[in-house]
Amino acid sequence: MISVVACMEATCELSDPQASEALGKRIATQLQRGDVIALFGDLGAGKTTLSRGVLRGLGHAGPVPSPTFTLVQHYATDDLSVAHFDLYRLTSRDEIFELGLDEACHEGAVLIEWPEILDDALPEERLEVHLSDAGNGRSVRLVARGAWADRLSTLTI
Ligand SMILES: Nc1ncnc2c1ncn2[C@@H]1O[C@H](COP(=O)(O)OP(=O)(O)OP(=O)(O)O)[C@@H](O)[C@H]1O
Ligand SMILES: [Mg+2]
């Protein structure tokens, strides 16, 4: 099937963990109910660090632990509820729906680490964040699909 969803890409360098958090904070300024952020990258690429930045940007001051073992962490910030998933340990797609992905998308925004297992079940409108090693820091490729395409320029300044 031919996709008619607009798609824009941008890349930038994140020299340290603070830069990863700062990108998360910029994403937070654009985040709305129903938004899906898909975080790709190898073990230790910085997916949780960037997610922490998103939550800090939304005003959450408490801990933002990795959801590797709990599979999902829920947050209620002043403006938005956020569900932070980590699908690394899942072996079947059905489990993620049992974890409440659809409900979370309706209630607020979702951040998904290791989204590969969802494949074509990922909503077509989404922001993909692809993190990879670059020296001591990280490089990030942002792929903005649908409404995110219009918001992309505000993320890379
Ligand atoms: N831009 C960056 N430059 C250098 N180090 C970074 C950067 N961003 C994050 N890190 C560091 O990388 C380490 C791993 O980060 P993090 O836990 O966020 O990765 P992750 O992708 O969520 O890992 P996992 O795949 O295990 O969930 C942490 O020590 C973090 O401080
Ligand atoms: Mg993580």
PDB file of C-alpha atoms and ligand atoms in Angstrom:
ATOM      1  CA  MET A   1       0.000   0.000   0.000  1.00  0.00           C
ATOM      2  CA  ILE A   2       1.247   3.510  -0.785  1.00  0.00           C
ATOM      3  CA  SER A   3       1.566   5.712   2.301  1.00  0.00           C
ATOM      4  CA  VAL A   4       0.154   9.227   1.981  1.00  0.00           C
ATOM      5  CA  VAL A   5       1.448  10.368   5.357  1.00  0.00           C
ATOM      6  CA  ALA A   6       4.014  13.186   5.057  1.00  0.00           C
ATOM      7  CA  CYS A   7       7.502  12.258   6.225  1.00  0.00           C
ATOM      8  CA  MET A   8      10.419  14.568   7.065  1.00  0.00           C
ATOM      9  CA  GLU A   9      13.848  13.719   8.433  1.00  0.00           C
ATOM     10  CA  ALA A  10      16.543  15.575  10.333  1.00  0.00           C
ATOM     11  CA  THR A  11      19.775  14.565  12.048  1.00  0.00           C
ATOM     12  CA  CYS A  12      21.763  16.083  14.881  1.00  0.00           C
ATOM     13  CA  GLU A  13      24.578  15.273  17.284  1.00  0.00           C
ATOM     14  CA  LEU A  14      24.087  14.783  21.024  1.00  0.00           C
ATOM     15  CA  SER A  15      27.506  15.239  22.607  1.00  0.00           C
ATOM     16  CA  ASP A  16      26.547  14.147  26.141  1.00  0.00           C
ATOM     17  CA  PRO A  17      23.563  12.871  28.191  1.00  0.00           C
ATOM     18  CA  GLN A  18      22.483  16.468  28.892  1.00  0.00           C
ATOM     19  CA  ALA A  19      22.089  17.023  25.143  1.00  0.00           C
ATOM     20  CA  SER A  20      19.896  13.905  24.935  1.00  0.00           C
ATOM     21  CA  GLU A  21      17.720  15.212  27.768  1.00  0.00           C
ATOM     22  CA  ALA A  22      17.555  18.630  26.100  1.00  0.00           C
ATOM     23  CA  LEU A  23      16.199  17.058  22.899  1.00  0.00           C
ATOM     24  CA  GLY A  24      13.608  15.272  25.035  1.00  0.00           C
ATOM     25  CA  LYS A  25      12.603  18.619  26.527  1.00  0.00           C
ATOM     26  CA  ARG A  26      12.158  20.129  23.057  1.00  0.00           C
ATOM     27  CA  ILE A  27       9.963  17.169  22.105  1.00  0.00           C
ATOM     28  CA  ALA A  28       7.942  17.793  25.287  1.00  0.00           C
ATOM     29  CA  THR A  29       7.058  21.313  24.117  1.00  0.00           C
ATOM     30  CA  GLN A  30       5.330  19.775  21.061  1.00  0.00           C
ATOM     31  CA  LEU A  31       3.754  16.771  22.742  1.00  0.00           C
ATOM     32  CA  GLN A  32      -0.007  16.323  22.643  1.00  0.00           C
ATOM     33  CA  ARG A  33      -2.514  13.696  23.622  1.00  0.00           C
ATOM     34  CA  GLY A  34      -2.414  10.758  21.196  1.00  0.00           C
ATOM     35  CA  ASP A  35       1.218  11.322  20.182  1.00  0.00           C
ATOM     36  CA  VAL A  36       3.534   8.350  19.743  1.00  0.00           C
ATOM     37  CA  ILE A  37       7.310   8.622  20.087  1.00  0.00           C
ATOM     38  CA  ALA A  38       9.146   5.489  18.906  1.00  0.00           C
ATOM     39  CA  LEU A  39      12.689   5.270  20.288  1.00  0.00           C
ATOM     40  CA  PHE A  40      15.087   3.080  18.282  1.00  0.00           C
ATOM     41  CA  GLY A  41      18.715   2.293  19.156  1.00  0.00           C
ATOM     42  CA  ASP A  42      20.993  -0.406  20.564  1.00  0.00           C
ATOM     43  CA  LEU A  43      21.358  -1.206  24.258  1.00  0.00           C
ATOM     44  CA  GLY A  44      22.569   1.920  26.027  1.00  0.00           C
ATOM     45  CA  ALA A  45      21.907   4.243  23.065  1.00  0.00           C
ATOM     46  CA  GLY A  46      20.154   6.778  25.304  1.00  0.00           C
ATOM     47  CA  LYS A  47      16.441   6.010  24.825  1.00  0.00           C
ATOM     48  CA  THR A  48      15.614   6.233  28.536  1.00  0.00           C
ATOM     49  CA  THR A  49      17.768   9.364  28.934  1.00  0.00           C
ATOM     50  CA  LEU A  50      15.818  11.118  26.181  1.00  0.00           C
ATOM     51  CA  SER A  51      12.521   9.917  27.683  1.00  0.00           C
ATOM     52  CA  ARG A  52      13.605  11.401  31.019  1.00  0.00           C
ATOM     53  CA  GLY A  53      14.105  14.711  29.237  1.00  0.00           C
ATOM     54  CA  VAL A  54      10.563  14.525  27.845  1.00  0.00           C
ATOM     55  CA  LEU A  55       9.152  13.983  31.333  1.00  0.00           C
ATOM     56  CA  ARG A  56      11.330  16.720  32.846  1.00  0.00           C
ATOM     57  CA  GLY A  57      10.083  19.046  30.108  1.00  0.00           C
ATOM     58  CA  LEU A  58       6.506  18.226  31.087  1.00  0.00           C
ATOM     59  CA  GLY A  59       7.313  19.172  34.682  1.00  0.00           C
ATOM     60  CA  HIS A  60       7.785  15.713  36.215  1.00  0.00           C
ATOM     61  CA  ALA A  61      10.459  16.131  38.896  1.00  0.00           C
ATOM     62  CA  GLY A  62      10.511  12.582  40.308  1.00  0.00           C
ATOM     63  CA  PRO A  63      12.438   9.532  39.170  1.00  0.00           C
ATOM     64  CA  VAL A  64      12.161   8.246  35.610  1.00  0.00           C
ATOM     65  CA  PRO A  65      13.390   4.655  35.878  1.00  0.00           C
ATOM     66  CA  SER A  66      13.978   2.406  32.905  1.00  0.00           C
ATOM     67  CA  PRO A  67      10.812   0.387  32.211  1.00  0.00           C
ATOM     68  CA  THR A  68      12.909  -2.636  31.167  1.00  0.00           C
ATOM     69  CA  PHE A  69      11.510  -4.793  33.979  1.00  0.00           C
ATOM     70  CA  THR A  70       8.133  -3.176  34.665  1.00  0.00           C
ATOM     71  CA  LEU A  71       7.531  -2.944  30.852  1.00  0.00           C
ATOM     72  CA  VAL A  72       5.554   0.267  31.321  1.00  0.00           C
ATOM     73  CA  GLN A  73       5.714   3.279  33.648  1.00  0.00           C
ATOM     74  CA  HIS A  74       2.795   5.695  33.887  1.00  0.00           C
ATOM     75  CA  TYR A  75       3.132   9.411  34.648  1.00  0.00           C
ATOM     76  CA  ALA A  76       0.503  12.076  35.236  1.00  0.00           C
ATOM     77  CA  THR A  77       2.019  15.477  34.511  1.00  0.00           C
ATOM     78  CA  ASP A  78       0.083  18.745  34.788  1.00  0.00           C
ATOM     79  CA  ASP A  79      -0.855  18.861  31.100  1.00  0.00           C
ATOM     80  CA  LEU A  80      -0.609  15.308  29.873  1.00  0.00           C
ATOM     81  CA  SER A  81      -0.519  11.710  30.997  1.00  0.00           C
ATOM     82  CA  VAL A  82       2.432   9.777  29.597  1.00  0.00           C
ATOM     83  CA  ALA A  83       3.013   6.026  29.327  1.00  0.00           C
ATOM     84  CA  HIS A  84       6.652   4.977  28.881  1.00  0.00           C
ATOM     85  CA  PHE A  85       7.004   1.463  27.435  1.00  0.00           C
ATOM     86  CA  ASP A  86      10.059  -0.758  26.986  1.00  0.00           C
ATOM     87  CA  LEU A  87       9.276  -3.710  24.720  1.00  0.00           C
ATOM     88  CA  TYR A  88      12.760  -5.294  24.824  1.00  0.00           C
ATOM     89  CA  ARG A  89      11.616  -8.317  26.792  1.00  0.00           C
ATOM     90  CA  LEU A  90       8.393  -8.940  24.892  1.00  0.00           C
ATOM     91  CA  THR A  91       8.196 -11.895  22.546  1.00  0.00           C
ATOM     92  CA  SER A  92       4.740 -11.405  21.070  1.00  0.00           C
ATOM     93  CA  ARG A  93       2.846  -8.377  19.841  1.00  0.00           C
ATOM     94  CA  ASP A  94      -0.300  -9.381  21.739  1.00  0.00           C
ATOM     95  CA  GLU A  95       1.463  -8.745  25.063  1.00  0.00           C
ATOM     96  CA  ILE A  96       1.855  -5.049  24.304  1.00  0.00           C
ATOM     97  CA  PHE A  97      -1.857  -4.644  23.724  1.00  0.00           C
ATOM     98  CA  GLU A  98      -2.471  -6.471  27.028  1.00  0.00           C
ATOM     99  CA  LEU A  99      -0.181  -3.863  28.604  1.00  0.00           C
ATOM    100  CA  GLY A 100      -2.640  -1.198  27.455  1.00  0.00           C
ATOM    101  CA  LEU A 101      -0.947   0.511  24.504  1.00  0.00           C
ATOM    102  CA  ASP A 102      -4.218   1.487  22.800  1.00  0.00           C
ATOM    103  CA  GLU A 103      -5.703   2.913  26.002  1.00  0.00           C
ATOM    104  CA  ALA A 104      -2.489   4.825  26.712  1.00  0.00           C
ATOM    105  CA  CYS A 105      -2.613   6.412  23.233  1.00  0.00           C
ATOM    106  CA  HIS A 106      -6.150   7.617  23.898  1.00  0.00           C
ATOM    107  CA  GLU A 107      -5.407   8.901  27.378  1.00  0.00           C
ATOM    108  CA  GLY A 108      -2.193  10.747  26.657  1.00  0.00           C
ATOM    109  CA  ALA A 109       1.168  10.459  24.905  1.00  0.00           C
ATOM    110  CA  VAL A 110       3.296   7.315  24.655  1.00  0.00           C
ATOM    111  CA  LEU A 111       7.047   6.811  24.547  1.00  0.00           C
ATOM    112  CA  ILE A 112       8.104   3.379  23.263  1.00  0.00           C
ATOM    113  CA  GLU A 113      11.617   1.964  23.639  1.00  0.00           C
ATOM    114  CA  TRP A 114      12.377  -1.082  21.438  1.00  0.00           C
ATOM    115  CA  PRO A 115       9.270  -0.565  19.244  1.00  0.00           C
ATOM    116  CA  GLU A 116      10.508  -2.975  16.521  1.00  0.00           C
ATOM    117  CA  ILE A 117       8.190  -5.783  17.643  1.00  0.00           C
ATOM    118  CA  LEU A 118       5.178  -3.614  16.800  1.00  0.00           C
ATOM    119  CA  ASP A 119       6.226  -3.339  13.164  1.00  0.00           C
ATOM    120  CA  ASP A 120       3.174  -2.267  11.104  1.00  0.00           C
ATOM    121  CA  ALA A 121       1.038  -2.042  14.261  1.00  0.00           C
ATOM    122  CA  LEU A 122       2.894   1.190  15.103  1.00  0.00           C
ATOM    123  CA  PRO A 123       0.562   4.127  14.404  1.00  0.00           C
ATOM    124  CA  GLU A 124       1.421   5.678  11.044  1.00  0.00           C
ATOM    125  CA  GLU A 125       1.583   9.184  12.556  1.00  0.00           C
ATOM    126  CA  ARG A 126       4.575   9.160  14.856  1.00  0.00           C
ATOM    127  CA  LEU A 127       7.950  10.651  15.666  1.00  0.00           C
ATOM    128  CA  GLU A 128      10.756   8.120  15.291  1.00  0.00           C
ATOM    129  CA  VAL A 129      13.974   8.801  17.194  1.00  0.00           C
ATOM    130  CA  HIS A 130      16.909   6.697  15.938  1.00  0.00           C
ATOM    131  CA  LEU A 131      19.902   6.894  18.294  1.00  0.00           C
ATOM    132  CA  SER A 132      23.381   5.590  17.493  1.00  0.00           C
ATOM    133  CA  ASP A 133      26.916   5.875  18.888  1.00  0.00           C
ATOM    134  CA  ALA A 134      29.064   8.748  17.641  1.00  0.00           C
ATOM    135  CA  GLY A 135      32.435   8.897  19.407  1.00  0.00           C
ATOM    136  CA  ASN A 136      31.739   9.543  23.079  1.00  0.00           C
ATOM    137  CA  GLY A 137      28.309  10.960  22.262  1.00  0.00           C
ATOM    138  CA  ARG A 138      25.341   9.976  20.152  1.00  0.00           C
ATOM    139  CA  SER A 139      23.943  10.871  16.814  1.00  0.00           C
ATOM    140  CA  VAL A 140      20.190  11.048  16.307  1.00  0.00           C
ATOM    141  CA  ARG A 141      18.040  10.786  13.200  1.00  0.00           C
ATOM    142  CA  LEU A 142      14.509  12.053  13.606  1.00  0.00           C
ATOM    143  CA  VAL A 143      11.840  10.744  11.244  1.00  0.00           C
ATOM    144  CA  ALA A 144       8.659  12.789  11.572  1.00  0.00           C
ATOM    145  CA  ARG A 145       5.535  11.219  10.105  1.00  0.00           C
ATOM    146  CA  GLY A 146       2.194  12.925   9.687  1.00  0.00           C
ATOM    147  CA  ALA A 147       1.561  15.930  11.951  1.00  0.00           C
ATOM    148  CA  TRP A 148       5.089  15.607  13.327  1.00  0.00           C
ATOM    149  CA  ALA A 149       6.496  16.732   9.962  1.00  0.00           C
ATOM    150  CA  ASP A 150       5.291  20.303  10.699  1.00  0.00           C
ATOM    151  CA  ARG A 151       6.793  20.228  14.176  1.00  0.00           C
ATOM    152  CA  LEU A 152      10.206  18.869  13.167  1.00  0.00           C
ATOM    153  CA  SER A 153      11.968  22.221  12.693  1.00  0.00           C
ATOM    154  CA  THR A 154      11.317  23.147  16.330  1.00  0.00           C
ATOM    155  CA  LEU A 155      13.136  20.004  17.506  1.00  0.00           C
ATOM    156  CA  THR A 156      16.482  20.510  15.841  1.00  0.00           C
ATOM    157  CA  ILE A 157      17.377  24.135  16.677  1.00  0.00           C
TER     158      ILE A 157
HETATM  159  N1  LIG B   1      24.238  11.846  24.071  1.00  0.00           N
HETATM  160  C1  LIG B   1      24.864  11.023  24.912  1.00  0.00           C
HETATM  161  N2  LIG B   1      26.220  10.975  24.932  1.00  0.00           N
HETATM  162  C2  LIG B   1      26.862  10.122  25.784  1.00  0.00           C
HETATM  163  N3  LIG B   1      26.248   9.294  26.667  1.00  0.00           N
HETATM  164  C3  LIG B   1      24.885   9.298  26.677  1.00  0.00           C
HETATM  165  C4  LIG B   1      24.135  10.154  25.809  1.00  0.00           C
HETATM  166  N4  LIG B   1      22.823   9.945  26.061  1.00  0.00           N
HETATM  167  C5  LIG B   1      22.760   9.002  27.021  1.00  0.00           C
HETATM  168  N5  LIG B   1      23.992   8.612  27.402  1.00  0.00           N
HETATM  169  C6  LIG B   1      24.374   7.626  28.423  1.00  0.00           C
HETATM  170  O1  LIG B   1      24.207   6.307  27.899  1.00  0.00           O
HETATM  171  C7  LIG B   1      23.907   5.404  28.968  1.00  0.00           C
HETATM  172  C8  LIG B   1      22.705   4.562  28.591  1.00  0.00           C
HETATM  173  O2  LIG B   1      21.573   5.428  28.524  1.00  0.00           O
HETATM  174  P1  LIG B   1      20.087   4.904  28.547  1.00  0.00           P
HETATM  175  O3  LIG B   1      19.841   4.035  29.729  1.00  0.00           O
HETATM  176  O4  LIG B   1      19.245   6.092  28.351  1.00  0.00           O
HETATM  177  O5  LIG B   1      20.065   3.990  27.246  1.00  0.00           O
HETATM  178  P2  LIG B   1      18.883   3.103  26.661  1.00  0.00           P
HETATM  179  O6  LIG B   1      18.942   3.245  25.188  1.00  0.00           O
HETATM  180  O7  LIG B   1      17.607   3.434  27.320  1.00  0.00           O
HETATM  181  O8  LIG B   1      19.337   1.637  27.091  1.00  0.00           O
HETATM  182  P3  LIG B   1      18.463   0.286  27.074  1.00  0.00           P
HETATM  183  O9  LIG B   1      18.567  -0.242  25.669  1.00  0.00           O
HETATM  184  O10 LIG B   1      19.192  -0.600  28.055  1.00  0.00           O
HETATM  185  O11 LIG B   1      17.074   0.621  27.492  1.00  0.00           O
HETATM  186  C9  LIG B   1      23.701   6.251  30.221  1.00  0.00           C
HETATM  187  O12 LIG B   1      24.893   6.184  30.998  1.00  0.00           O
HETATM  188  C10 LIG B   1      23.490   7.658  29.665  1.00  0.00           C
HETATM  189  O13 LIG B   1      23.918   8.664  30.575  1.00  0.00           O
HETATM  190 MG    MG B   2      16.155   2.226  28.238  1.00  0.00          MG
END
